PDB file of C-alpha atoms in Angstrom:
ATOM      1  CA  UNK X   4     101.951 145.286 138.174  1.00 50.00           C
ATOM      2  CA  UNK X   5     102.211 141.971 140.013  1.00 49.00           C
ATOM      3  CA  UNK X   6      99.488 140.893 139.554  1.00 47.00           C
ATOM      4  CA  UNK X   7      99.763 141.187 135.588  1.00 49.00           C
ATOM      5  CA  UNK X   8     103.335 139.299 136.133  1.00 47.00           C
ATOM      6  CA  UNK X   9     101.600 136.398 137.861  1.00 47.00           C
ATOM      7  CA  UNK X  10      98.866 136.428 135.362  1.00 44.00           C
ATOM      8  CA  UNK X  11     101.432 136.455 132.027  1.00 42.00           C
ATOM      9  CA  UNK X  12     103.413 133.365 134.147  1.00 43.00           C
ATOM     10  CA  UNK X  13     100.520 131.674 134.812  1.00 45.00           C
ATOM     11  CA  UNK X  14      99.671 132.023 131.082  1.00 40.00           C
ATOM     12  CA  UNK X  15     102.832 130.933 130.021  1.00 39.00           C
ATOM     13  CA  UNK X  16     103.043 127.562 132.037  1.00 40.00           C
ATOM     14  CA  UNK X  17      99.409 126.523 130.720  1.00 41.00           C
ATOM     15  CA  UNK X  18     101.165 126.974 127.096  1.00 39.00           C
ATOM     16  CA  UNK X  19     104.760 124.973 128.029  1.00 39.00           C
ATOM     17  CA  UNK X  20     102.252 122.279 129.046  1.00 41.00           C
ATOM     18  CA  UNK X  21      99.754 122.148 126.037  1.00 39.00           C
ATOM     19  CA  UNK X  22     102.659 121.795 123.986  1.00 37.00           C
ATOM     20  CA  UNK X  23     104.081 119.137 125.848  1.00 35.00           C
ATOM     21  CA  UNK X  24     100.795 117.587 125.969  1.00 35.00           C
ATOM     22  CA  UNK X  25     100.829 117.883 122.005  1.00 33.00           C
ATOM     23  CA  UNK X  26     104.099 116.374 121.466  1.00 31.00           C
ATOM     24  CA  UNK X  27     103.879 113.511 123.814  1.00 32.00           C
ATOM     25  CA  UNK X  28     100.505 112.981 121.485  1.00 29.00           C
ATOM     26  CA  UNK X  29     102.603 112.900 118.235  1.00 29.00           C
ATOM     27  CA  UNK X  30     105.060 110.945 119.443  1.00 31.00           C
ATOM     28  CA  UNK X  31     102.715 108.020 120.442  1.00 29.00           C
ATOM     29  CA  UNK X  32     101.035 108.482 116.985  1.00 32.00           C
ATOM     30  CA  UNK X  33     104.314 108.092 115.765  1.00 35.00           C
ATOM     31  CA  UNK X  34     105.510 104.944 117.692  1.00 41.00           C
ATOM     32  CA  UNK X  35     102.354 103.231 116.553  1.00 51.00           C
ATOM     33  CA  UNK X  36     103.763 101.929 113.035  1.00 58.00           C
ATOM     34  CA  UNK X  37     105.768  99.503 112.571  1.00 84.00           C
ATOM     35  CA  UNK X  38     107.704 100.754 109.116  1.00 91.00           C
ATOM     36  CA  UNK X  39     108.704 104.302 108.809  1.00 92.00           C
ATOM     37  CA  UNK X  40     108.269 106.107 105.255  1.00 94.00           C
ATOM     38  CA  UNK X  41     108.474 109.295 103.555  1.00 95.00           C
ATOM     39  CA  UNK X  42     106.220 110.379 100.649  1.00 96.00           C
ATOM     40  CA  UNK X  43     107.426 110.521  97.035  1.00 95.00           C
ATOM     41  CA  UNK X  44     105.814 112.860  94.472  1.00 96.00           C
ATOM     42  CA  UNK X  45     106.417 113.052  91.034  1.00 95.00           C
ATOM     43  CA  UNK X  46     104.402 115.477  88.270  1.00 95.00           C
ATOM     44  CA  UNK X  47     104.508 116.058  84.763  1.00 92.00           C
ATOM     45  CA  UNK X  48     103.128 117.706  82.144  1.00 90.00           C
ATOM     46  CA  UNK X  49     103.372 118.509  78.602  1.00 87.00           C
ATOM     47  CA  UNK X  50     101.315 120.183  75.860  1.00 81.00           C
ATOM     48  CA  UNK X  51      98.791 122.821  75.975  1.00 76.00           C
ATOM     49  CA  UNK X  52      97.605 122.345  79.640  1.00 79.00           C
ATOM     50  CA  UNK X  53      95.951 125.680  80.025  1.00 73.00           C
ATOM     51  CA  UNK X  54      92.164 124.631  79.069  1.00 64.00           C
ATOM     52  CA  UNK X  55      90.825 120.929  79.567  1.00 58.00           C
ATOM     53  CA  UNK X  56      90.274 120.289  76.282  1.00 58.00           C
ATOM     54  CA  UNK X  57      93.371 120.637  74.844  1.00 68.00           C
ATOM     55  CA  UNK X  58      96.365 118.447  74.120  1.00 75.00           C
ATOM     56  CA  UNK X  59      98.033 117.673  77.482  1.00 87.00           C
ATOM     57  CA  UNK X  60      99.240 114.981  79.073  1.00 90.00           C
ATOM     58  CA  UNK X  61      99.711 114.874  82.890  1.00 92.00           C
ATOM     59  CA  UNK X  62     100.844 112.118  85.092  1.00 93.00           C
ATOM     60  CA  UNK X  63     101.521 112.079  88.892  1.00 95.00           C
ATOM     61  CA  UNK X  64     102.305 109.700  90.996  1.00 95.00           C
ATOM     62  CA  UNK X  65     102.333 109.775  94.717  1.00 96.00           C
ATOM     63  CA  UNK X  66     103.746 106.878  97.101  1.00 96.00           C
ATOM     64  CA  UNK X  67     105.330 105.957 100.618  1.00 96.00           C
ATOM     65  CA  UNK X  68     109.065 104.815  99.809  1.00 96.00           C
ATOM     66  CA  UNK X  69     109.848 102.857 102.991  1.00 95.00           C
ATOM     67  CA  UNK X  70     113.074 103.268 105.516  1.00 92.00           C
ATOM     68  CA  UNK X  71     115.133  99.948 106.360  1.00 82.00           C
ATOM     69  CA  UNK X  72     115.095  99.722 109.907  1.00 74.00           C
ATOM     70  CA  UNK X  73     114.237  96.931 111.917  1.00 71.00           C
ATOM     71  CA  UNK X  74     112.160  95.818 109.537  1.00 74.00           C
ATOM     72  CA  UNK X  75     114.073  95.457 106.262  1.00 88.00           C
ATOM     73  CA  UNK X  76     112.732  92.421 104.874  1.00 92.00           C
ATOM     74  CA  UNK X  77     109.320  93.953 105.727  1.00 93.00           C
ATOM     75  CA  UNK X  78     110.550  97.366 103.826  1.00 94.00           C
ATOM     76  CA  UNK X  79     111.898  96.054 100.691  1.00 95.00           C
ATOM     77  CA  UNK X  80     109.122  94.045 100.206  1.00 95.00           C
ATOM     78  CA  UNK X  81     106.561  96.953 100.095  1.00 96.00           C
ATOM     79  CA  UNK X  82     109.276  99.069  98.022  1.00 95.00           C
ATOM     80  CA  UNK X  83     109.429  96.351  95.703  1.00 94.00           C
ATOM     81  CA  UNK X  84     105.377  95.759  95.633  1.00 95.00           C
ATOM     82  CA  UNK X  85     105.034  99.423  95.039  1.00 95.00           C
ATOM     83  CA  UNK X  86     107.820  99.633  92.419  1.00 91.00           C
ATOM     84  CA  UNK X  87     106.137  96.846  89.753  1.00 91.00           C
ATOM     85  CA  UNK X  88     102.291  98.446  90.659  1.00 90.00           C
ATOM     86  CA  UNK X  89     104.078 101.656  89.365  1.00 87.00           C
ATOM     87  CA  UNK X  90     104.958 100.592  86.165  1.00 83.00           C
ATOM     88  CA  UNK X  91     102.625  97.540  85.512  1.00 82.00           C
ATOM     89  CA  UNK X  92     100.179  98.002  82.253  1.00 73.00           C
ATOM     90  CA  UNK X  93     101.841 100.581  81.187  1.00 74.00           C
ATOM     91  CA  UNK X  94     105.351  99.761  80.177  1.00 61.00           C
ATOM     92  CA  UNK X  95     106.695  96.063  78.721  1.00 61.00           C
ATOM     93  CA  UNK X  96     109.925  96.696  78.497  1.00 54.00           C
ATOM     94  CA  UNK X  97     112.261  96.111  81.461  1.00 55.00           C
ATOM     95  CA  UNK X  98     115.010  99.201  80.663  1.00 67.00           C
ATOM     96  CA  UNK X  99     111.999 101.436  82.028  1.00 73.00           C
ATOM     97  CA  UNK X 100     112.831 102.083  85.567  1.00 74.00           C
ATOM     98  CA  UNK X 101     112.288 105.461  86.511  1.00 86.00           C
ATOM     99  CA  UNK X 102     109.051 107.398  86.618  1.00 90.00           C
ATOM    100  CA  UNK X 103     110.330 110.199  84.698  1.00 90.00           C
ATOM    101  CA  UNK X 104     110.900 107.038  81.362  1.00 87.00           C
ATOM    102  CA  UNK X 105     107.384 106.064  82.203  1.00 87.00           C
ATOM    103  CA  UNK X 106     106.103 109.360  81.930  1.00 90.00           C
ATOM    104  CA  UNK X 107     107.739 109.607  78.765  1.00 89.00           C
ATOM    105  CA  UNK X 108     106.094 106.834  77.032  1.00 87.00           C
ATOM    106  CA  UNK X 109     102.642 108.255  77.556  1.00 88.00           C
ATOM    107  CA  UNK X 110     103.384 111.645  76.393  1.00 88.00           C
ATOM    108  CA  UNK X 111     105.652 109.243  72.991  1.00 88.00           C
ATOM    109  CA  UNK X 112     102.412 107.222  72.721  1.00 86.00           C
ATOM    110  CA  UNK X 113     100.132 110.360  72.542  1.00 86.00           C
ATOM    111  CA  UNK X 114     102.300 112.233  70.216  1.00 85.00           C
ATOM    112  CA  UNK X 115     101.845 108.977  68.078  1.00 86.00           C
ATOM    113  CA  UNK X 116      98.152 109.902  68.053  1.00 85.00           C
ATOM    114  CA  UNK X 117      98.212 113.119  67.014  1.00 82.00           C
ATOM    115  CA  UNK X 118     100.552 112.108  64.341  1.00 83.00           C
ATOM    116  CA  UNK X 119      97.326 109.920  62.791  1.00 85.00           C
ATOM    117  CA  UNK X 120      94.693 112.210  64.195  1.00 82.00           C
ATOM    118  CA  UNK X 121      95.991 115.867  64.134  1.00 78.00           C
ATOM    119  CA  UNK X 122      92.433 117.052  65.792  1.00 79.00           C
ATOM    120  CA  UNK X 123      92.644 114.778  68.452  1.00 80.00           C
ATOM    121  CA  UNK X 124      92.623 117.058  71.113  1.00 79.00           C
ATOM    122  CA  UNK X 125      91.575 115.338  74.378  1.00 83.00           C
ATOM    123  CA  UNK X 126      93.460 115.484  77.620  1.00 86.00           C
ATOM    124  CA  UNK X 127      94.972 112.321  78.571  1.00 88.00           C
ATOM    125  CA  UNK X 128      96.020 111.814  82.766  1.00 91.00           C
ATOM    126  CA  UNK X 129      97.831 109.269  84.377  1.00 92.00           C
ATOM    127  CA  UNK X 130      97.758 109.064  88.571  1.00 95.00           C
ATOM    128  CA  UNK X 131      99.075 106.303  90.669  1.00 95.00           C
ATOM    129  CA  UNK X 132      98.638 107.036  94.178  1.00 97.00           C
ATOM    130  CA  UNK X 133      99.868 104.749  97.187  1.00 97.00           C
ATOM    131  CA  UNK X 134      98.446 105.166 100.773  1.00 97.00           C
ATOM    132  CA  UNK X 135      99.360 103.500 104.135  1.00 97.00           C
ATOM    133  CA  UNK X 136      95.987 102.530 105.902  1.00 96.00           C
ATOM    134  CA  UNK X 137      96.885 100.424 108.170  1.00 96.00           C
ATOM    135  CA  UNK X 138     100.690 100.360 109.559  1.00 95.00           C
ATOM    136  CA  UNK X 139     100.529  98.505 112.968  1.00 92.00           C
ATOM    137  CA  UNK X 140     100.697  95.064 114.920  1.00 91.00           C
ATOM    138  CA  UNK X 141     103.577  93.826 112.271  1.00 92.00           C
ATOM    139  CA  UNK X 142     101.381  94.487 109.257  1.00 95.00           C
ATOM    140  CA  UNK X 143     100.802  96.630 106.466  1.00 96.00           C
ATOM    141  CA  UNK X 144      98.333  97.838 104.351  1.00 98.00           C
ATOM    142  CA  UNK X 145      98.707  99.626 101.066  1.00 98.00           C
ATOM    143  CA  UNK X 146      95.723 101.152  98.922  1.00 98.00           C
ATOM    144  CA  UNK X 147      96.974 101.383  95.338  1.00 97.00           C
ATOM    145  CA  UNK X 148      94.640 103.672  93.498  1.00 97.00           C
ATOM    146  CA  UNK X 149      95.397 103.793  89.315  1.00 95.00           C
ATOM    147  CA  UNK X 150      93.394 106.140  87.440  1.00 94.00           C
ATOM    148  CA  UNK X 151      94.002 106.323  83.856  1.00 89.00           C
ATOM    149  CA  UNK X 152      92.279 108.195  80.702  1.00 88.00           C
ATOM    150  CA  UNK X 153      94.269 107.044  77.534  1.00 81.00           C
ATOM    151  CA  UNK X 154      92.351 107.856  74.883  1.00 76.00           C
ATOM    152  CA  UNK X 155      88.675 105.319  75.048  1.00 73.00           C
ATOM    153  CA  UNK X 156      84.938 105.956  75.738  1.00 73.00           C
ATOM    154  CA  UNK X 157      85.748 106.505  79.929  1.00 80.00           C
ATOM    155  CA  UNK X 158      88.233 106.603  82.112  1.00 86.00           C
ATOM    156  CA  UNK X 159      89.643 103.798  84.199  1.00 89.00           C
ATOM    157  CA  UNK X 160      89.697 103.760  88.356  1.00 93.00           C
ATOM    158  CA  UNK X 161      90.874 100.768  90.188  1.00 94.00           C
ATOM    159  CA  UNK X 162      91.924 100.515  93.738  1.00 97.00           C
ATOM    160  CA  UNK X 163      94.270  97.203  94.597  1.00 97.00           C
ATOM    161  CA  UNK X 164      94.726  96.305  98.790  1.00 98.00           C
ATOM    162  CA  UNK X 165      98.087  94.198  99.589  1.00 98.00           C
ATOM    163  CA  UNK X 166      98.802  93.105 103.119  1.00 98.00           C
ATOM    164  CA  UNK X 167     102.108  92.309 104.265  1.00 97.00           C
ATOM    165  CA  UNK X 168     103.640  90.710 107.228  1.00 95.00           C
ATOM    166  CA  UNK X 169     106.213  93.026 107.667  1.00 93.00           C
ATOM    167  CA  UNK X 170     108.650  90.357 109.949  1.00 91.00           C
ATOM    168  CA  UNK X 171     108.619  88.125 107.113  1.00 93.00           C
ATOM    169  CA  UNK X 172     108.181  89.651 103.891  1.00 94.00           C
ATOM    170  CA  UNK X 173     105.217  88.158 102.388  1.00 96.00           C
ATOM    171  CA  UNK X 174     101.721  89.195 101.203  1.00 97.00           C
ATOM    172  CA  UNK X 175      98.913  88.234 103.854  1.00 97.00           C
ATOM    173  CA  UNK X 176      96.232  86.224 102.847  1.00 96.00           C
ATOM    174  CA  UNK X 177      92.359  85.714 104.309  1.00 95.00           C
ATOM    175  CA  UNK X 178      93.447  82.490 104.923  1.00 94.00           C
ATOM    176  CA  UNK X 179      95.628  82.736 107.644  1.00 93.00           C
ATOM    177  CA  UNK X 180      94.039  85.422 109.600  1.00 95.00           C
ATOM    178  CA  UNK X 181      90.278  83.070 110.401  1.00 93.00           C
ATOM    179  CA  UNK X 182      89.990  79.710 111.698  1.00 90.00           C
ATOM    180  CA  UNK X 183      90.576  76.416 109.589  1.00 84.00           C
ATOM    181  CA  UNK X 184      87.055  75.694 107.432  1.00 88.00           C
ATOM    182  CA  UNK X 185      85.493  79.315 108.434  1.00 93.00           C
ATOM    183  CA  UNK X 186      85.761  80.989 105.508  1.00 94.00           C
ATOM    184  CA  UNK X 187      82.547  79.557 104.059  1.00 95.00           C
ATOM    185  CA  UNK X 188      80.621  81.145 107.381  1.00 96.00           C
ATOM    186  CA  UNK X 189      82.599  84.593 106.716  1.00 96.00           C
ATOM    187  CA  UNK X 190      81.139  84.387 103.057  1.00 96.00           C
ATOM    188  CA  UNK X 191      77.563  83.869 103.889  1.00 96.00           C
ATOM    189  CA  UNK X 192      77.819  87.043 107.024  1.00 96.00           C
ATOM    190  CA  UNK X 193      79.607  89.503 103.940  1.00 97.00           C
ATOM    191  CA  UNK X 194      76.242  88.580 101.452  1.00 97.00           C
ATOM    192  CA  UNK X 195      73.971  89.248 104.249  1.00 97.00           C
ATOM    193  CA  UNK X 196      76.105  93.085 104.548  1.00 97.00           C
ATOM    194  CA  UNK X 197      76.050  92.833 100.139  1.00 97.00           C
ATOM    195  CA  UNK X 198      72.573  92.268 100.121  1.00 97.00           C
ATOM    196  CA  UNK X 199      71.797  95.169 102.454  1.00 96.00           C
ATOM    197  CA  UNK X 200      73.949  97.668 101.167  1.00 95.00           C
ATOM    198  CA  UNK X 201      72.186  96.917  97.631  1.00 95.00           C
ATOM    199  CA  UNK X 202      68.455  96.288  98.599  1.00 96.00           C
ATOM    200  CA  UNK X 203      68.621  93.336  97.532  1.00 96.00           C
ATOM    201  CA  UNK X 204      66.156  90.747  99.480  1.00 96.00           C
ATOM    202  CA  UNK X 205      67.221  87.420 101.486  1.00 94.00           C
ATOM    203  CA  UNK X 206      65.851  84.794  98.649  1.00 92.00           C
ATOM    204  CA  UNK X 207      66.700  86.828  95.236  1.00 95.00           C
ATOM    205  CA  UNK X 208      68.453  85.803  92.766  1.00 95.00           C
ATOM    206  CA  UNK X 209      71.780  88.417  92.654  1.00 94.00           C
ATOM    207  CA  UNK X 210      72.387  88.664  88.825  1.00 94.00           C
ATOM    208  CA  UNK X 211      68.359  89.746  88.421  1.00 94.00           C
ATOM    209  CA  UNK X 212      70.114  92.822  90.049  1.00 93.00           C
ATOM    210  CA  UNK X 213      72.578  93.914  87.278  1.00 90.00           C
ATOM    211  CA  UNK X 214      75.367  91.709  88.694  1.00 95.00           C
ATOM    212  CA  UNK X 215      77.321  88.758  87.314  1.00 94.00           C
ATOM    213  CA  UNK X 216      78.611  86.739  89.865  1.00 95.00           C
ATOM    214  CA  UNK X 217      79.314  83.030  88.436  1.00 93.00           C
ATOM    215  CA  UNK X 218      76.453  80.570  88.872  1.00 92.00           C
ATOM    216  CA  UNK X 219      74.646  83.675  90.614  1.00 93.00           C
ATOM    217  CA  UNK X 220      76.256  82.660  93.746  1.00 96.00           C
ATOM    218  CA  UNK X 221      78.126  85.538  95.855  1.00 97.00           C
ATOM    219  CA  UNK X 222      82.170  85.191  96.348  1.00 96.00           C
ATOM    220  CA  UNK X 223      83.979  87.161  98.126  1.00 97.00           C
ATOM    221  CA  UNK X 224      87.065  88.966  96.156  1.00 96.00           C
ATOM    222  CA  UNK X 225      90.808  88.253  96.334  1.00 96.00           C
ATOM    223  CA  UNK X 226      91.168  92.038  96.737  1.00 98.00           C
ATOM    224  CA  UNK X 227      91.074  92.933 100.626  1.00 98.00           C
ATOM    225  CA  UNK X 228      92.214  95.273 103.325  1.00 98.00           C
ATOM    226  CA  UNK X 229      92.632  94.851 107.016  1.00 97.00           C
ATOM    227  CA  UNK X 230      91.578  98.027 108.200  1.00 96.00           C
ATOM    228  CA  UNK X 231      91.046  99.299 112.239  1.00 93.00           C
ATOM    229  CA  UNK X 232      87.275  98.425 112.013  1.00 94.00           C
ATOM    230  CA  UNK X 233      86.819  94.991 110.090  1.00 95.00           C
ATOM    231  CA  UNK X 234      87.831  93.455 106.835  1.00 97.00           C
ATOM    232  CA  UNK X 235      87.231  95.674 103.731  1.00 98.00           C
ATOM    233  CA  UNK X 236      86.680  93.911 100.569  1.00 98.00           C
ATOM    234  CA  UNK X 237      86.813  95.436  97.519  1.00 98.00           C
ATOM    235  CA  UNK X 238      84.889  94.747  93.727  1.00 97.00           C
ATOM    236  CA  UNK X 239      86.749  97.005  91.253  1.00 96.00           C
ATOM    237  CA  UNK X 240      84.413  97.900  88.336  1.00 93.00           C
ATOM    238  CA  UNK X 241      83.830  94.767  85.565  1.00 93.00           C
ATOM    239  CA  UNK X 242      84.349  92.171  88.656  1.00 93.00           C
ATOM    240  CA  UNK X 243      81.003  91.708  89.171  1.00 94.00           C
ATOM    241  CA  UNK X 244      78.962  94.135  87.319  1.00 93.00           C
ATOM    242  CA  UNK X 245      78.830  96.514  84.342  1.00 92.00           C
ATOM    243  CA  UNK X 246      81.230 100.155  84.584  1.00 88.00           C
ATOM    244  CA  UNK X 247      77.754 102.073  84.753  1.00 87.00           C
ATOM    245  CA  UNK X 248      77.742 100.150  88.518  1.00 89.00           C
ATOM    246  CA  UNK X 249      80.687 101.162  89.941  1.00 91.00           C
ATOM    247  CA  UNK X 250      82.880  99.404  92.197  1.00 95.00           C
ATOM    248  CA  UNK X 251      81.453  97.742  95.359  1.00 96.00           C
ATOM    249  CA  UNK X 252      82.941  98.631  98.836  1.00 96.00           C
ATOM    250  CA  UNK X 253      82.046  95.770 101.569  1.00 96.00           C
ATOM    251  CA  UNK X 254      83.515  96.311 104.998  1.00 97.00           C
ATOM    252  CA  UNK X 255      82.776  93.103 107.190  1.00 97.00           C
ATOM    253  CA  UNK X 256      83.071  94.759 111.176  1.00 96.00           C
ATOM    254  CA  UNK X 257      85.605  92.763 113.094  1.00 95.00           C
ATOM    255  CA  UNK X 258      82.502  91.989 115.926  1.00 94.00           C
ATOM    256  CA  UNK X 259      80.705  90.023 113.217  1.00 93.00           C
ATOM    257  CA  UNK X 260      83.133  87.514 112.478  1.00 93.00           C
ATOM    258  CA  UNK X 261      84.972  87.767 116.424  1.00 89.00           C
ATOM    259  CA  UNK X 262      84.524  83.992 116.846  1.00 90.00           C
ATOM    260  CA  UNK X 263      85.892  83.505 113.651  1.00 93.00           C
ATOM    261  CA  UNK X 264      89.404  85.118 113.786  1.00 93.00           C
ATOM    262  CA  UNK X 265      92.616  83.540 114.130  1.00 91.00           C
ATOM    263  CA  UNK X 266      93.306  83.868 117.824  1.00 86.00           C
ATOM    264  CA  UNK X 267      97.123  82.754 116.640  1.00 87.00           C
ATOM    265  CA  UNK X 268      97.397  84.864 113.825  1.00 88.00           C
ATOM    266  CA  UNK X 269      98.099  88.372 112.959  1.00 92.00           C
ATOM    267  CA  UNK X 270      94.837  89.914 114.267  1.00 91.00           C
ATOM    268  CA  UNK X 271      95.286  88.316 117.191  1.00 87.00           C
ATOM    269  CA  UNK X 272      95.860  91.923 119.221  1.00 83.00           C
ATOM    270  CA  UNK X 273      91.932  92.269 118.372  1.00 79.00           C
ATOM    271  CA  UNK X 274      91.135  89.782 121.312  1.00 68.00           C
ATOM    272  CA  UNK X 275      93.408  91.391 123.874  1.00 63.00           C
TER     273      UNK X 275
END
């Protein structure tokens, strides 16, 4: 009998301390960002939604809606990014503020549709969705994915990155995270990952390979993430090639361009 007490105590303080252990883990997790947030959701629906081929039109939208804190300027500044990416190509008119209006006009603009084409019976779909991948060292970094079939021959998919310095507000830029005049060098090391990832050999010519950059000479895009590993730069479909090719996905690893990085800037904590 005691020694089944000393065994269930025993028991008992290996649990009190895994769950400590687990907290203490959370809480670090936790203490790692820099803004806090909470996830909005929003859903809607209308038509015959039971079968895919009928008339229904769905939107949902997910996104982080950020808490003033410390970091207000920082916080606004992403609420306010996030706000106009909601609404942008869909809606002209500045009285549309809410999601539930912009919902609204897709299922008004469908119904217009039908009106003209009373067979029309394709399923049209609407999703914004915001993530956080990468909320530490005083910056952010949002992936906006927007998905859209609207009536036309395919749908649409394009994912937009936007860094912000979240102590002053404004968007980050390649610039001022390398060296002065390095950019050119951080070019040439991103073809050498392009031209692996695609087979495509040292000397060829890039556009013999289905692509279209300008003068057939590789760029690197606007559109980029600072991620844990390295710089992720992103080609949404039509940048550089046809839809049939996709988008292109480049992540340049932080220990190929080490020498290159800003030791002032804001990925400075990579060098400690």
């Amino acid at each position: 009998m005691h020694k089944s007490k000393y065994i269930f105590l025993a028991f008992l303080i290996l649990l009190l301390t895994s769950c400590s252990k687990k907290e203490k883990e959370l809480k670090t997790v936790s203490q790692i960002d820099s803004l806090n947030y909470k996830i909005v959701k929003f859903e809607k629906k209308w038509g015959n939604c039971s079968q895919f081929h009928d008339s229904c039109v769905t939107v949902k939208i997910s996104y982080p809606f950020f808490l003033s804190d410390k970091f207000n300027i920082g916080a606004d500044s992403a609420n306010n990014y996030i706000h106009k990416e909601m609404f942008a190509g869909i809606s002209k008119s500045k009285n549309v503020t809410n999601l539930n209006d912009l919902a609204n006009i897709i299922i008004k603009e469908r119904n217009n549709l039908i009106k003209k084409f009373s067979n029309y019976n394709i399923p049209w779909e609407l999703i914004r969705n915001v993530k956080v991948i990468f909320n530490q060292n005083n910056i952010l970094t949002l992936k906006i994915l927007k998905f859209s079939f609207l009536g036309g021959a395919h749908p649409n998919t394009y994912n937009i990155f936007y860094n912000l310095n979240i102590s002053t507000g404004k968007q980050i830029s390649l610039i001022e995270l390398i060296h002065p005049n390095s950019l050119r060098t951080i070019t040439e090391k991103a073809e050498k990952i392009f031209r692996k990832l695609k087979h495509i050999g040292p000397n060829a010519n890039l556009n013999n390979f289905h692509f279209w950059f300008k003068n057939d000479k590789f760029y690197l895009p606007d559109n980029f993430a600072i991620t844990k590993t390295g710089l992720l730069f992103y080609y949404n479909p039509y940048e550089i090639a046809p839809y049939s090719e996709g988008p292109t996905s480049l992540l340049v690893p932080y220990k190929q361009i080490e020498g290159l990085i800003n030791k002032r800037g804001l990925l400075s904590f990579l060098m400690k």
